Amino acid sequence: MGEFGKIVQAPEELVVPVNVPAEAYVSPEYARAEVDRLWRKVWLQAGRLEDIPEVGDFITFDIVHDSVIVVRVSADEIRAFHNVCPHRGRKLVDVPAGQRNARGSRKTFICGYHGWTFGLDGANTYVEHEEDWQGHLCSGRADLGTVKVDTWGGWIWINLDPEAAPLAEYLDPAATMLEPYGLQNMRPRWRKWVVFECNWKVAMEAFCETYHVSTTHPEFMEFGQFRGWARNQGLHSNIGYDAPKGQEEDSGKLRLGAGEDPRLTTAEMQNFTWANANTNTTTTLVAVANRLKDELPEGTPPAEVSAYWIQTARREDAERGVFWAQVDPQHTARAGTAWQIFPNFQIGHAVNNMLCYQARPYGTDPDKCIFEAAVYELYPEGEAPETEWEYTEPADWPPVLQQDFANMAAVQQGMKNVGFRGAQPNPYMERSVASLHMNLSRYMGTGAPKTY
């Protein structure tokens, strides 16, 4: 046993068991403090570039009290502004009822209260009776406030802190490790969101470890029982699976089914995944998997089944104009299956598809969050579907995600139990949980994990 109550201050200290206090999950004071200490200091994923393809196209992004407009001002430039009129504080763009965010196209932004008007560059272009201000509406006083914005991986990122470090520095080493996957080339197949009864951290932690799979999703254990890992990566973390020698590609998302005949179990796993999770695979992968029994002889070694399945699906996709990323198997093993981008975004990457989660506070209520998920894949040029964010009740999400939802709601309530002594994440398989809270404590000044 180590020294009881020692605060974890460095990533290497996360390899030992730690205790994470419940304060960050349930405290109203902590939730209120997050506004200034966390959300107004970090880079946040605010949308996809394909959502604003033309000049004048815009989206909004809200985080607790703050709202941001992201707009394309030219073919090569995107800008972001505080979604508030500098005259009397009215929002410039309202989010339609029941929608995740506002999205549209405009030549100017006009305040619905008194008509102040702003160009795509944020400059004020019209104030009724401007002379009444006696020349004092100058030096930017009547212009929109700017927000730092940058892009990576096909996403738009914003930061409310004018002094924030560059996005590239913030994302290191996640961006470097994920760059070979060409995430910017993928497009969303579906996008869902919901207001859910748990803290945003509970929601993110439901997907940042594999320790829960055997109990929460036991049906998947029929197809393979690879041991999962989690690693701290500075501000971020990643997770993955230990794969057998010669099957390093199986440490990524394109996994072979286990069992006596991998031809059959791979097909079973792919069909089950498509029907019950609707993620982490594609129609091409499913179709080729279903043909393995006919195209490979019984007794084909697992490594050969894996190679044939992946190579055949890759070739057939290329023939229809879908080109997978080329990633060395050793890199796949290091990159794992998903990256947790601090504080609230997860990228579950593969060479031809990805599954992403994000959770945000619902106001300052520690017991609620806005949870969203999106599935992306590669499409032939010009054939990607047009998708919108769809509000989906918990009971209408894919069955596998409903299993996770049941845990999320129950964990939020359990955290309030007077008998709960703090979370005790698995030091190998759930290190991402401890990593999140170590980094959160640096922003929040409280809630750091402690060794036993």
Short mmCIF file of C-alpha atoms in Angstrom, two decimals, residues 89-339:
data_model
loop_
_atom_site.label_atom_id
_atom_site.label_comp_id
_atom_site.label_asym_id
_atom_site.label_seq_id
_atom_site.Cartn_x
_atom_site.Cartn_y
_atom_site.Cartn_z
CA GLY A 89 -26.73 41.84 -24.85
CA ARG A 90 -29.37 40.11 -26.94
CA LYS A 91 -28.35 36.90 -28.67
CA LEU A 92 -27.88 37.55 -32.37
CA VAL A 93 -28.79 34.01 -33.43
CA ASP A 94 -31.40 32.00 -31.56
CA VAL A 95 -31.31 28.21 -31.53
CA PRO A 96 -34.62 26.89 -32.91
CA ALA A 97 -36.72 25.05 -30.34
CA GLY A 98 -35.73 21.39 -30.07
CA GLN A 99 -32.53 21.83 -32.07
CA ARG A 100 -28.97 21.17 -30.90
CA ASN A 101 -27.71 24.40 -32.46
CA ALA A 102 -28.52 26.96 -35.13
CA ARG A 103 -27.26 26.49 -38.67
CA GLY A 104 -27.81 28.54 -41.79
CA SER A 105 -26.40 31.09 -44.21
CA ARG A 106 -26.42 34.89 -44.01
CA LYS A 107 -24.75 37.89 -45.58
CA THR A 108 -25.08 39.86 -42.35
CA PHE A 109 -26.14 39.27 -38.75
CA ILE A 110 -28.91 41.58 -37.57
CA CYS A 111 -29.92 41.93 -33.94
CA GLY A 112 -33.63 41.30 -33.56
CA TYR A 113 -33.92 43.84 -30.73
CA HIS A 114 -32.77 47.15 -32.20
CA GLY A 115 -31.44 46.21 -35.62
CA TRP A 116 -27.71 46.65 -35.10
CA THR A 117 -26.10 44.92 -38.08
CA PHE A 118 -22.77 43.14 -38.48
CA GLY A 119 -20.83 41.85 -41.46
CA LEU A 120 -19.34 38.38 -41.71
CA ASP A 121 -16.11 39.85 -40.36
CA GLY A 122 -17.92 40.93 -37.17
CA ALA A 123 -17.66 44.64 -37.96
CA ASN A 124 -20.70 46.78 -37.23
CA THR A 125 -22.24 48.08 -40.45
CA TYR A 126 -25.37 49.82 -39.16
CA VAL A 127 -26.59 51.51 -35.99
CA GLU A 128 -29.83 53.45 -36.11
CA HIS A 129 -29.26 57.01 -34.88
CA GLU A 130 -25.55 56.33 -34.48
CA GLU A 131 -24.94 60.07 -34.03
CA ASP A 132 -26.64 59.86 -30.61
CA TRP A 133 -23.51 58.15 -29.29
CA GLN A 134 -21.53 61.31 -30.10
CA GLY A 135 -18.80 59.47 -31.95
CA HIS A 136 -18.00 57.01 -29.16
CA LEU A 137 -18.99 53.85 -31.06
CA CYS A 138 -15.50 53.51 -32.48
CA SER A 139 -12.39 51.44 -31.81
CA GLY A 140 -14.44 48.24 -32.06
CA ARG A 141 -16.97 49.12 -29.36
CA ALA A 142 -19.84 48.39 -31.73
CA ASP A 143 -18.25 45.30 -33.32
CA LEU A 144 -18.78 41.69 -32.32
CA GLY A 145 -16.35 40.22 -29.84
CA THR A 146 -13.99 37.72 -31.45
CA VAL A 147 -13.38 34.15 -30.31
CA LYS A 148 -10.25 32.13 -31.07
CA VAL A 149 -10.96 29.51 -33.73
CA ASP A 150 -8.89 26.90 -35.54
CA THR A 151 -9.37 23.61 -37.37
CA TRP A 152 -7.97 20.11 -37.17
CA GLY A 153 -9.21 16.70 -38.31
CA GLY A 154 -12.13 18.23 -40.18
CA TRP A 155 -13.46 19.78 -36.96
CA ILE A 156 -13.82 23.41 -35.96
CA TRP A 157 -12.36 24.21 -32.53
CA ILE A 158 -13.03 27.32 -30.45
CA ASN A 159 -11.47 28.75 -27.29
CA LEU A 160 -13.06 31.51 -25.22
CA ASP A 161 -9.72 32.49 -23.67
CA PRO A 162 -8.04 35.25 -25.75
CA GLU A 163 -4.67 34.18 -24.30
CA ALA A 164 -5.07 30.47 -25.08
CA ALA A 165 -2.13 28.55 -26.48
CA PRO A 166 -2.42 27.41 -30.14
CA LEU A 167 -4.68 24.47 -30.92
CA ALA A 168 -1.80 22.41 -32.33
CA GLU A 169 0.03 22.71 -29.03
CA TYR A 170 -3.11 21.87 -27.07
CA LEU A 171 -3.89 18.72 -29.07
CA ASP A 172 -0.40 17.25 -28.86
CA PRO A 173 0.21 14.25 -29.00
CA ALA A 174 -3.32 13.21 -30.01
CA ALA A 175 -3.26 15.06 -33.33
CA THR A 176 0.08 13.53 -34.32
CA MET A 177 -1.06 10.00 -33.51
CA LEU A 178 -4.39 10.43 -35.31
CA GLU A 179 -3.07 12.27 -38.38
CA PRO A 180 -2.47 9.08 -40.45
CA TYR A 181 -6.16 8.18 -40.24
CA GLY A 182 -7.31 11.11 -42.40
CA LEU A 183 -10.26 11.94 -40.14
CA GLN A 184 -10.94 15.10 -42.16
CA ASN A 185 -11.97 12.92 -45.10
CA MET A 186 -14.84 11.23 -43.24
CA ARG A 187 -18.44 12.42 -43.21
CA PRO A 188 -21.22 11.75 -40.69
CA ARG A 189 -23.56 8.83 -41.34
CA TRP A 190 -25.70 9.72 -38.32
CA ARG A 191 -25.62 12.31 -35.53
CA LYS A 192 -27.73 12.05 -32.38
CA TRP A 193 -28.03 14.08 -29.19
CA VAL A 194 -30.02 13.95 -25.97
CA VAL A 195 -30.35 15.75 -22.64
CA PHE A 196 -29.42 13.05 -20.16
CA GLU A 197 -29.70 12.56 -16.41
CA CYS A 198 -26.03 12.49 -15.45
CA ASN A 199 -22.99 14.70 -15.13
CA TRP A 200 -20.99 15.23 -18.31
CA LYS A 201 -18.01 13.41 -16.78
CA VAL A 202 -20.10 10.33 -16.02
CA ALA A 203 -21.19 10.33 -19.66
CA MET A 204 -17.65 10.61 -21.04
CA GLU A 205 -16.29 7.99 -18.65
CA ALA A 206 -18.88 5.47 -19.81
CA PHE A 207 -16.96 5.24 -23.08
CA CYS A 208 -13.32 5.82 -22.11
CA GLU A 209 -12.56 2.30 -20.87
CA THR A 210 -13.11 -1.33 -21.85
CA TYR A 211 -13.33 -2.74 -18.33
CA HIS A 212 -17.14 -2.56 -18.45
CA VAL A 213 -17.59 -4.51 -21.69
CA SER A 214 -17.75 -8.02 -20.25
CA THR A 215 -20.52 -7.06 -17.81
CA THR A 216 -22.43 -4.28 -19.58
CA HIS A 217 -22.14 -5.77 -23.09
CA PRO A 218 -21.64 -9.50 -22.42
CA GLU A 219 -22.89 -10.42 -25.90
CA PHE A 220 -19.67 -9.01 -27.37
CA MET A 221 -17.57 -11.44 -25.34
CA GLU A 222 -18.68 -14.24 -27.63
CA PHE A 223 -16.62 -12.64 -30.37
CA GLY A 224 -13.34 -11.99 -28.55
CA GLN A 225 -11.88 -11.25 -25.15
CA PHE A 226 -8.86 -9.06 -25.81
CA ARG A 227 -7.61 -7.28 -22.72
CA GLY A 228 -8.06 -3.52 -22.85
CA TRP A 229 -5.66 -0.80 -21.74
CA ALA A 230 -5.77 2.96 -21.09
CA ARG A 231 -2.85 5.41 -21.11
CA ASN A 232 -2.32 8.99 -20.10
CA GLN A 233 -1.18 11.22 -22.97
CA GLY A 234 -0.53 14.57 -21.31
CA LEU A 235 -3.83 16.45 -21.22
CA HIS A 236 -5.45 13.61 -23.12
CA SER A 237 -5.59 9.81 -22.96
CA ASN A 238 -6.18 6.85 -25.26
CA ILE A 239 -7.52 3.34 -24.96
CA GLY A 240 -7.06 0.14 -26.94
CA TYR A 241 -6.72 -3.63 -26.90
CA ASP A 242 -3.78 -5.99 -26.61
CA ALA A 243 -3.90 -8.11 -29.77
CA PRO A 244 -2.22 -11.46 -30.53
CA LYS A 245 1.13 -11.37 -32.31
CA GLY A 246 0.60 -11.19 -36.06
CA GLN A 247 -2.83 -9.60 -35.63
CA GLU A 248 -1.74 -6.08 -34.70
CA GLU A 249 -4.44 -4.62 -36.94
CA ASP A 250 -6.95 -6.34 -34.64
CA SER A 251 -5.85 -4.00 -31.86
CA GLY A 252 -7.79 -1.33 -33.75
CA LYS A 253 -11.49 -1.16 -34.59
CA LEU A 254 -11.41 -3.75 -37.40
CA ARG A 255 -11.34 -6.79 -35.15
CA LEU A 256 -11.54 -10.45 -36.07
CA GLY A 257 -14.10 -12.64 -34.34
CA ALA A 258 -12.74 -15.24 -31.91
CA GLY A 259 -13.75 -18.90 -31.73
CA GLU A 260 -13.04 -22.14 -33.55
CA ASP A 261 -13.95 -20.74 -36.95
CA PRO A 262 -13.06 -17.02 -37.30
CA ARG A 263 -14.76 -16.97 -40.72
CA LEU A 264 -18.11 -17.48 -39.00
CA THR A 265 -17.53 -15.51 -35.82
CA THR A 266 -16.27 -12.47 -37.72
CA ALA A 267 -19.50 -12.43 -39.72
CA GLU A 268 -21.56 -12.89 -36.55
CA MET A 269 -19.72 -10.04 -34.83
CA GLN A 270 -20.10 -7.70 -37.81
CA ASN A 271 -23.82 -8.42 -38.19
CA PHE A 272 -24.41 -7.99 -34.47
CA THR A 273 -22.45 -4.73 -34.34
CA TRP A 274 -24.31 -3.25 -37.31
CA ALA A 275 -27.73 -4.21 -35.95
CA ASN A 276 -27.21 -3.38 -32.28
CA ALA A 277 -24.65 -0.58 -32.18
CA ASN A 278 -24.80 0.84 -35.71
CA THR A 279 -21.19 1.93 -35.22
CA ASN A 280 -17.59 0.81 -35.75
CA THR A 281 -18.19 -0.93 -39.08
CA THR A 282 -19.44 -0.29 -42.62
CA THR A 283 -21.68 -2.06 -45.11
CA THR A 284 -18.58 -3.16 -47.05
CA LEU A 285 -16.99 -4.76 -44.00
CA VAL A 286 -20.25 -6.52 -43.14
CA ALA A 287 -20.75 -7.79 -46.71
CA VAL A 288 -17.23 -9.19 -47.00
CA ALA A 289 -17.46 -10.78 -43.56
CA ASN A 290 -20.63 -12.59 -44.60
CA ARG A 291 -18.77 -14.08 -47.59
CA LEU A 292 -15.77 -15.38 -45.64
CA LYS A 293 -17.32 -18.82 -45.18
CA ASP A 294 -17.69 -19.16 -48.95
CA GLU A 295 -14.38 -17.63 -50.03
CA LEU A 296 -12.00 -19.16 -47.48
CA PRO A 297 -11.61 -22.87 -46.66
CA GLU A 298 -12.50 -24.20 -43.24
CA GLY A 299 -9.47 -24.19 -40.98
CA THR A 300 -7.95 -21.00 -42.37
CA PRO A 301 -5.72 -19.53 -39.60
CA PRO A 302 -7.11 -16.44 -37.85
CA ALA A 303 -4.30 -14.16 -39.09
CA GLU A 304 -5.07 -15.16 -42.69
CA VAL A 305 -8.80 -14.64 -42.20
CA SER A 306 -8.11 -11.19 -40.79
CA ALA A 307 -5.80 -10.23 -43.65
CA TYR A 308 -8.22 -11.49 -46.33
CA TRP A 309 -11.23 -9.78 -44.77
CA ILE A 310 -9.54 -6.40 -44.42
CA GLN A 311 -7.70 -6.49 -47.74
CA THR A 312 -10.79 -7.55 -49.66
CA ALA A 313 -12.97 -4.87 -48.08
CA ARG A 314 -10.26 -2.28 -48.74
CA ARG A 315 -10.04 -3.29 -52.42
CA GLU A 316 -13.80 -3.33 -52.95
CA ASP A 317 -14.15 0.11 -51.37
CA ALA A 318 -11.36 1.46 -53.58
CA GLU A 319 -13.19 0.16 -56.64
CA ARG A 320 -16.16 2.36 -55.75
CA GLY A 321 -14.01 5.40 -54.97
CA VAL A 322 -13.55 4.97 -51.21
CA PHE A 323 -9.91 4.99 -50.19
CA TRP A 324 -8.96 3.86 -46.70
CA ALA A 325 -6.09 5.44 -44.84
CA GLN A 326 -2.84 3.47 -44.91
CA VAL A 327 -1.68 2.99 -41.33
CA ASP A 328 1.20 0.79 -40.24
CA PRO A 329 -0.01 -2.04 -37.95
CA GLN A 330 2.52 -1.05 -35.30
CA HIS A 331 1.12 2.48 -35.31
CA THR A 332 -2.38 1.02 -35.02
CA ALA A 333 -1.29 -0.84 -31.90
CA ARG A 334 0.04 2.38 -30.32
CA ALA A 335 -2.87 4.56 -31.41
CA GLY A 336 -5.43 2.15 -29.94
CA THR A 337 -9.15 2.45 -30.59
CA ALA A 338 -10.10 5.84 -29.17
CA TRP A 339 -8.63 9.11 -27.91
#
